[in-house]
Amino acid sequence: MLRVGLTGGTGAGKSTAARRLAALGAVVVDADALAREVVAPGSPGLAAVVREFGEGVLGPDGALDRPALGAVVFADAGRRRALEAITHPLVRARRDELVASAPADAVVVDDIPLLVETGRGAEWPLVVVVHAPLEVRVRRLVEGRGLAEDDARRRAASQASDDERRAAADVVLDNARAPADLERGVDALWRERLVPFEAHLRAGERAPRPAHAVLVPYDPTWPVQAERLLARVRRAAGERALSVEHVGSTAVPGLAAKDVLDVQVVTPDLATAGAVADDLRAAGLVRPPGKWWDDRPDGSRLPKAFATEADAGRPVNCHVRPAGGQTGDVLALRDLLRRDAVEREAYAALKARLAAEPHGSVDEYASRKGPWIAAALERARAGR
């Protein structure tokens, strides 16, 4: 099973994307529908809302008057948080019931309007944001839902900004134009990413990746991508992780690298490292079979656990290491390359040369860097 978070600003077209995903075979859990269900007439949720907001939020039939309640909470962030404190736990409990009943090979899409606003992105291995420019969203709310323009703008302003949504998004679906364009984007996402991701995750196998080192120019979005990944890893590892950090070449601004995010998780011991690597499925990572280790310049090997991507759209090397050993050198190299332009340029030249030379695997390419790395760390320790 793969769980996906789907969100977007009001009027962006998230519901259109959700309907298309459902038509393709996804199990869509609609947070708005659940939010209505948990405050249905006679429910404990509705009673709690009335206690908090008063009888004025009820209609003549005793049901929740959603426009009346909306007028209160969209104009006051404090009152909106009070409503969320009532409804969100109820919605999550109902959602968990539906997810538990989904097939083992399902792609479960949680359709959640306020996913970004509530800071919950780390709960899903993949977050999809449907985006449309503000003016397009306002026009849709006015023309399609009959809202006054001022009300539409207030609702949009009460939600996360476009930049905040992009930072939370692993995938952005553009819905600035016709619904058919969005549907084509959803179809491609389903076919090329979600279905393979689910299959690899369920099988516990790594997604296909180039066999040889391919360097690309530094991508300024790598740190943002890494922050999403780190949040998921920290959530899965919990207190067993002594530290979780972005390491490797993608953690060094300006440095060309393989498009692979390297993460180091430090745990108290090797057994804990293995348990954490197993649990990283919750972050969309799988633990390949076999034993894993770090090769040292003196020929010795340090055992570790390892997890990698089930999602071909985001290659990841997650090194789960017991404290001590290689962990300090990994951070020292990253920090050296960040602060020392001369060493960074020398390392970039080495990487480019080794990637261009014939090599049987990415591991062989990496091992050839070992002597230079050991010498650079020694220079750093000696203050040279």
Coordinates of C-alpha atoms in Angstrom, one line a residue:
M1 CA 0.0 0.0 0.0
L2 CA 1.1 3.5 -0.8
R3 CA -0.4 6.5 1.0
V4 CA -0.3 9.9 -0.8
G5 CA -1.3 13.3 0.6
L6 CA -3.2 15.5 -1.9
T7 CA -3.8 19.2 -1.2
G8 CA -4.2 22.6 -2.9
G9 CA -5.6 26.0 -2.2
T10 CA -9.3 26.7 -2.4
G11 CA -10.3 26.9 -6.0
A12 CA -7.1 25.2 -7.3
G13 CA -8.9 22.1 -8.5
K14 CA -7.9 19.5 -5.9
S15 CA -11.3 17.9 -6.1
T16 CA -10.9 17.4 -9.9
A17 CA -7.6 15.7 -9.3
A18 CA -9.1 13.5 -6.6
R19 CA -11.9 12.4 -8.9
R20 CA -9.5 11.5 -11.6
L21 CA -7.3 9.5 -9.2
A22 CA -10.4 7.6 -8.0
A23 CA -11.4 6.8 -11.6
L24 CA -7.9 5.5 -12.2
G25 CA -8.2 3.1 -9.2
A26 CA -7.0 5.1 -6.2
V27 CA -8.8 4.8 -2.9
V28 CA -9.6 8.4 -2.2
V29 CA -10.2 9.4 1.4
D30 CA -11.9 12.9 1.3
A31 CA -11.2 14.9 4.4
D32 CA -14.0 17.4 3.5
A33 CA -16.5 14.5 3.3
L34 CA -15.3 13.1 6.5
A35 CA -15.4 16.5 8.1
R36 CA -19.1 16.7 7.2
E37 CA -19.7 13.1 8.4
V38 CA -18.3 13.8 11.9
V39 CA -20.5 16.8 12.5
A40 CA -23.7 15.2 11.1
P41 CA -26.9 15.8 13.0
G42 CA -26.9 13.8 16.2
S43 CA -23.2 13.2 16.2
P44 CA -20.9 13.9 19.2
G45 CA -18.8 16.2 16.8
L46 CA -21.8 18.5 16.1
A47 CA -22.5 18.7 19.8
A48 CA -18.9 19.8 20.5
V49 CA -19.1 22.4 17.8
V50 CA -22.3 23.9 19.2
R51 CA -20.8 24.0 22.7
E52 CA -17.8 26.0 21.3
F53 CA -19.6 28.3 18.8
G54 CA -23.1 28.5 20.0
E55 CA -26.6 27.7 18.6
G56 CA -26.0 30.3 15.8
V57 CA -24.1 27.8 13.8
L58 CA -27.1 25.5 13.5
G59 CA -29.7 25.8 10.7
P60 CA -33.5 25.5 11.2
D61 CA -33.3 21.8 10.6
G62 CA -30.7 21.3 13.4
A63 CA -27.9 20.6 11.0
L64 CA -24.7 22.5 10.9
D65 CA -25.0 25.8 9.0
R66 CA -21.7 25.6 7.2
P67 CA -21.8 29.1 5.7
A68 CA -22.5 30.6 9.1
L69 CA -19.7 28.7 10.7
G70 CA -17.4 29.5 7.8
A71 CA -18.0 33.2 8.2
V72 CA -16.7 32.9 11.7
V73 CA -13.7 30.8 11.3
F74 CA -12.4 32.2 8.0
A75 CA -12.3 35.7 9.5
D76 CA -10.5 34.6 12.7
A77 CA -7.5 32.3 12.8
G78 CA -8.0 31.6 16.5
R79 CA -11.6 30.5 16.0
R80 CA -10.5 28.4 13.0
R81 CA -8.0 26.6 15.2
A82 CA -10.7 26.0 17.8
L83 CA -12.8 24.3 15.2
E84 CA -9.9 22.2 14.0
A85 CA -9.2 21.1 17.5
I86 CA -12.6 19.5 17.6
T87 CA -12.9 18.1 14.1
H88 CA -9.4 17.0 13.1
P89 CA -9.1 14.2 15.7
L90 CA -12.5 12.9 14.7
V91 CA -11.6 13.0 11.0
R92 CA -8.3 11.3 11.5
A93 CA -9.9 8.5 13.5
R94 CA -12.5 7.9 10.7
R95 CA -9.7 8.1 8.0
D96 CA -7.7 5.5 9.8
E97 CA -10.7 3.2 9.7
L98 CA -11.0 3.6 6.0
V99 CA -7.3 3.2 5.3
A100 CA -7.3 0.0 7.4
S101 CA -10.0 -1.5 5.2
A102 CA -8.2 -0.7 1.9
P103 CA -6.6 -3.5 -0.2
A104 CA -3.0 -4.3 0.5
D105 CA -2.0 -3.1 -3.0
A106 CA -4.0 0.1 -2.9
V107 CA -2.8 3.6 -3.6
V108 CA -4.6 5.5 -0.9
V109 CA -5.0 9.2 -1.5
D110 CA -5.7 11.4 1.5
D111 CA -7.5 14.5 0.1
I112 CA -6.8 17.1 2.7
P113 CA -7.4 20.8 2.1
L114 CA -5.3 22.0 5.0
L115 CA -2.4 19.5 4.8
V116 CA 0.2 22.3 4.6
E117 CA -1.4 24.6 7.1
T118 CA -1.4 21.9 9.7
G119 CA 2.2 20.9 9.1
R120 CA 1.4 17.3 8.4
G121 CA 3.4 16.6 5.2
A122 CA 5.7 14.1 6.9
E123 CA 2.8 11.7 7.4
W124 CA 2.9 10.7 3.7
P125 CA 5.8 9.3 1.6
L126 CA 4.5 11.6 -1.2
V127 CA 2.6 14.9 -1.2
V128 CA 0.9 16.2 -4.3
V129 CA -0.2 19.8 -4.6
V130 CA -2.6 21.0 -7.2
H131 CA -1.7 24.6 -8.1
A132 CA -3.4 27.5 -9.8
P133 CA -2.5 31.2 -9.6
L134 CA -4.4 33.3 -7.0
E135 CA -6.4 35.2 -9.6
V136 CA -7.5 32.0 -11.3
R137 CA -8.6 30.6 -8.0
V138 CA -10.5 33.7 -7.0
R139 CA -12.3 33.8 -10.4
R140 CA -13.3 30.1 -9.9
L141 CA -14.7 30.8 -6.5
V142 CA -16.7 33.8 -7.7
E143 CA -18.0 32.3 -10.9
G144 CA -18.2 28.6 -9.9
R145 CA -19.3 28.8 -6.2
G146 CA -21.0 32.2 -6.1
L147 CA -18.8 33.8 -3.5
A148 CA -18.3 37.5 -3.3
E149 CA -14.8 38.4 -4.5
D150 CA -13.8 39.8 -1.0
D151 CA -14.9 36.6 0.6
A152 CA -13.0 34.5 -2.0
R153 CA -9.8 36.5 -1.3
R154 CA -10.2 36.2 2.4
R155 CA -10.5 32.5 2.2
A156 CA -7.5 32.2 0.0
A157 CA -5.5 34.5 2.3
S158 CA -6.4 32.4 5.3
Q159 CA -4.6 29.4 3.8
A160 CA -0.9 28.6 3.1
S161 CA 0.9 30.7 0.5
D162 CA 1.9 29.3 -2.9
D163 CA 5.6 29.2 -1.7
E164 CA 4.6 27.2 1.4
R165 CA 2.7 24.7 -0.7
R166 CA 5.6 24.3 -3.2
A167 CA 8.0 23.7 -0.3
A168 CA 5.7 20.9 1.0
A169 CA 5.1 19.3 -2.5
D170 CA 6.9 16.4 -3.9
V171 CA 4.8 16.8 -7.0
V172 CA 3.0 20.0 -8.2
L173 CA 0.1 19.5 -10.7
D174 CA -0.6 22.7 -12.7
N175 CA -4.3 23.5 -13.0
A176 CA -4.1 27.0 -14.4
R177 CA -5.9 26.1 -17.6
A178 CA -8.5 23.5 -18.7
P179 CA -9.5 20.5 -16.6
A180 CA -8.4 18.2 -19.4
D181 CA -4.8 19.5 -18.9
L182 CA -5.0 18.6 -15.2
E183 CA -6.4 15.2 -16.0
R184 CA -3.5 14.4 -18.3
G185 CA -1.1 15.4 -15.6
V186 CA -2.9 13.1 -13.1
D187 CA -2.8 10.3 -15.6
A188 CA 0.9 10.6 -16.1
L189 CA 1.5 10.8 -12.3
W190 CA -0.5 7.7 -11.8
R191 CA 1.1 5.7 -14.5
E192 CA 4.7 6.8 -14.2
R193 CA 5.1 7.3 -10.5
L194 CA 2.3 6.2 -8.1
V195 CA 1.7 2.7 -9.5
P196 CA 5.4 1.8 -9.7
F197 CA 6.0 3.4 -6.3
E198 CA 3.3 1.3 -4.7
A199 CA 4.6 -1.9 -6.3
H200 CA 8.2 -1.3 -5.2
L201 CA 7.2 -0.4 -1.7
R202 CA 5.0 -3.4 -1.3
A203 CA 7.7 -5.7 -2.7
G204 CA 10.4 -4.1 -0.6
E205 CA 12.5 -3.5 -3.6
R206 CA 14.6 -0.6 -4.8
A207 CA 13.2 1.4 -7.8
P208 CA 15.4 1.2 -10.9
R209 CA 18.3 3.6 -11.0
P210 CA 21.2 4.2 -13.5
A211 CA 24.0 1.7 -13.0
H212 CA 26.7 4.3 -13.5
A213 CA 27.5 7.7 -12.0
V214 CA 25.7 10.5 -13.8
L215 CA 26.6 14.0 -12.5
V216 CA 24.2 16.9 -12.9
P217 CA 24.6 20.6 -12.0
Y218 CA 23.7 21.6 -8.4
D219 CA 20.0 21.9 -8.0
P220 CA 18.9 24.7 -5.6
T221 CA 15.8 22.7 -4.7
W222 CA 17.9 19.8 -3.2
P223 CA 17.9 21.3 0.3
V224 CA 14.1 21.8 0.2
Q225 CA 13.6 18.2 -1.0
A226 CA 15.9 17.0 1.7
E227 CA 14.0 18.8 4.4
R228 CA 10.8 16.9 3.4
L229 CA 12.7 13.6 3.4
L230 CA 14.4 14.4 6.8
A231 CA 11.0 15.1 8.3
R232 CA 9.7 11.8 7.2
V233 CA 12.7 9.9 8.4
R234 CA 12.7 11.6 11.8
R235 CA 9.0 10.7 12.1
A236 CA 9.6 7.1 11.3
A237 CA 12.8 6.8 13.5
G238 CA 11.4 8.7 16.4
E239 CA 13.6 8.8 19.5
R240 CA 15.8 6.0 18.3
A241 CA 17.6 8.5 16.0
L242 CA 20.3 10.4 17.7
S243 CA 20.6 12.6 14.6
V244 CA 19.2 12.7 11.1
E245 CA 21.1 14.9 8.6
H246 CA 21.4 15.6 4.9
V247 CA 24.9 14.6 3.9
G248 CA 26.8 13.9 0.7
S249 CA 27.3 16.1 -2.4
T250 CA 23.7 17.3 -2.7
A251 CA 24.2 18.9 0.8
V252 CA 27.0 21.1 -0.6
P253 CA 25.7 24.3 -2.3
G254 CA 27.2 24.7 -5.8
L255 CA 28.6 21.2 -6.1
A256 CA 27.7 19.0 -9.1
A257 CA 26.4 15.6 -7.9
K258 CA 24.4 12.5 -8.7
D259 CA 20.8 13.4 -8.3
V260 CA 20.6 11.3 -5.1
L261 CA 19.8 12.6 -1.6
D262 CA 22.1 11.1 1.0
V263 CA 20.8 11.0 4.5
Q264 CA 22.7 9.9 7.6
V265 CA 20.7 8.5 10.6
V266 CA 22.8 7.9 13.7
T267 CA 21.4 5.3 16.2
P268 CA 22.8 4.0 19.5
D269 CA 23.8 0.6 18.1
L270 CA 23.6 -1.7 15.0
A271 CA 20.5 -3.5 16.1
T272 CA 18.7 -0.3 16.5
A273 CA 20.0 0.8 13.1
G274 CA 18.5 -2.3 11.5
A275 CA 15.1 -1.7 13.2
V276 CA 15.0 1.9 12.0
A277 CA 15.9 0.9 8.4
D278 CA 13.0 -1.5 8.4
D279 CA 10.6 1.1 9.7
L280 CA 11.6 3.6 7.0
R281 CA 8.9 2.1 4.8
A282 CA 6.7 4.7 6.4
A283 CA 8.9 7.3 4.7
G284 CA 8.7 5.5 1.4
L285 CA 12.1 3.8 1.7
V286 CA 12.9 0.1 1.6
R287 CA 15.7 -1.9 3.2
P288 CA 17.5 -4.0 0.5
P289 CA 18.4 -7.6 1.5
G290 CA 21.9 -8.4 2.6
K291 CA 24.5 -6.8 4.9
W292 CA 25.8 -3.3 4.3
W293 CA 28.9 -1.6 5.5
D294 CA 31.2 1.4 5.0
D295 CA 34.7 0.6 3.5
R296 CA 37.5 2.5 5.2
P297 CA 40.8 3.5 3.6
D298 CA 42.7 1.0 5.8
G299 CA 40.7 -1.8 4.3
S300 CA 38.4 -2.4 7.3
R301 CA 34.6 -2.4 7.1
L302 CA 32.1 -0.8 9.5
P303 CA 28.7 -2.4 9.5
K304 CA 25.6 -0.3 9.0
A305 CA 22.0 -0.6 7.9
F306 CA 20.7 1.0 4.7
A307 CA 17.5 2.1 3.1
T308 CA 16.8 3.4 -0.3
E309 CA 14.0 4.6 -2.6
A310 CA 10.9 2.7 -3.7
D311 CA 10.0 5.9 -5.6
A312 CA 11.9 6.2 -8.9
G313 CA 11.1 9.9 -8.8
R314 CA 13.3 10.6 -5.8
P315 CA 16.5 8.5 -5.4
V316 CA 17.7 8.3 -1.8
N317 CA 20.6 6.7 0.0
C318 CA 19.8 6.5 3.7
H319 CA 22.8 5.3 5.7
V320 CA 21.7 4.2 9.2
R321 CA 24.9 4.0 11.2
P322 CA 25.6 3.2 14.8
A323 CA 27.2 6.1 16.7
G324 CA 30.9 6.5 16.2
G325 CA 32.8 5.0 13.4
Q326 CA 32.1 6.7 10.1
T327 CA 29.5 9.1 11.3
G328 CA 31.9 11.9 12.2
D329 CA 33.9 11.7 9.0
V330 CA 30.7 12.0 6.9
L331 CA 29.7 15.2 8.6
A332 CA 33.3 16.5 8.6
L333 CA 33.6 16.0 4.8
R334 CA 30.3 17.8 4.2
D335 CA 31.2 20.7 6.3
L336 CA 34.7 21.0 4.8
L337 CA 33.3 21.2 1.3
R338 CA 30.7 23.7 2.4
R339 CA 33.3 26.1 3.8
D340 CA 36.4 25.6 1.7
A341 CA 36.1 26.6 -1.9
V342 CA 39.5 25.2 -2.9
E343 CA 38.7 21.7 -1.5
R344 CA 35.2 21.9 -3.1
E345 CA 36.6 22.7 -6.5
A346 CA 39.2 20.0 -6.2
Y347 CA 36.5 17.5 -5.2
A348 CA 34.3 18.6 -8.1
A349 CA 37.1 18.0 -10.6
L350 CA 37.8 14.6 -9.1
K351 CA 34.2 13.6 -9.4
A352 CA 33.9 14.8 -13.0
R353 CA 37.0 12.8 -14.0
L354 CA 35.9 9.6 -12.2
A355 CA 32.4 9.8 -13.6
A356 CA 33.8 10.1 -17.1
E357 CA 36.2 7.2 -16.7
P358 CA 34.8 3.7 -17.3
H359 CA 33.4 2.1 -14.1
G360 CA 31.4 -1.0 -13.5
S361 CA 29.0 0.5 -11.0
V362 CA 28.2 3.5 -8.9
D363 CA 29.8 1.7 -5.9
E364 CA 33.0 1.4 -7.9
Y365 CA 32.9 5.1 -8.7
A366 CA 32.3 5.9 -5.0
S367 CA 35.2 3.7 -3.8
R368 CA 37.6 5.5 -6.2
K369 CA 36.9 8.7 -4.3
G370 CA 38.0 7.2 -1.0
P371 CA 41.7 8.1 -1.0
W372 CA 41.1 11.7 -1.9
I373 CA 38.4 12.0 0.8
A374 CA 40.8 10.5 3.4
A375 CA 43.5 12.9 2.5
A376 CA 41.1 15.9 2.5
L377 CA 39.9 15.0 6.0
E378 CA 43.5 14.6 7.2
R379 CA 44.3 18.0 5.8
A380 CA 41.3 19.5 7.6
R381 CA 42.3 17.9 10.9
A382 CA 45.9 19.2 10.5
G383 CA 44.5 22.7 9.8
R384 CA 45.9 22.9 6.3

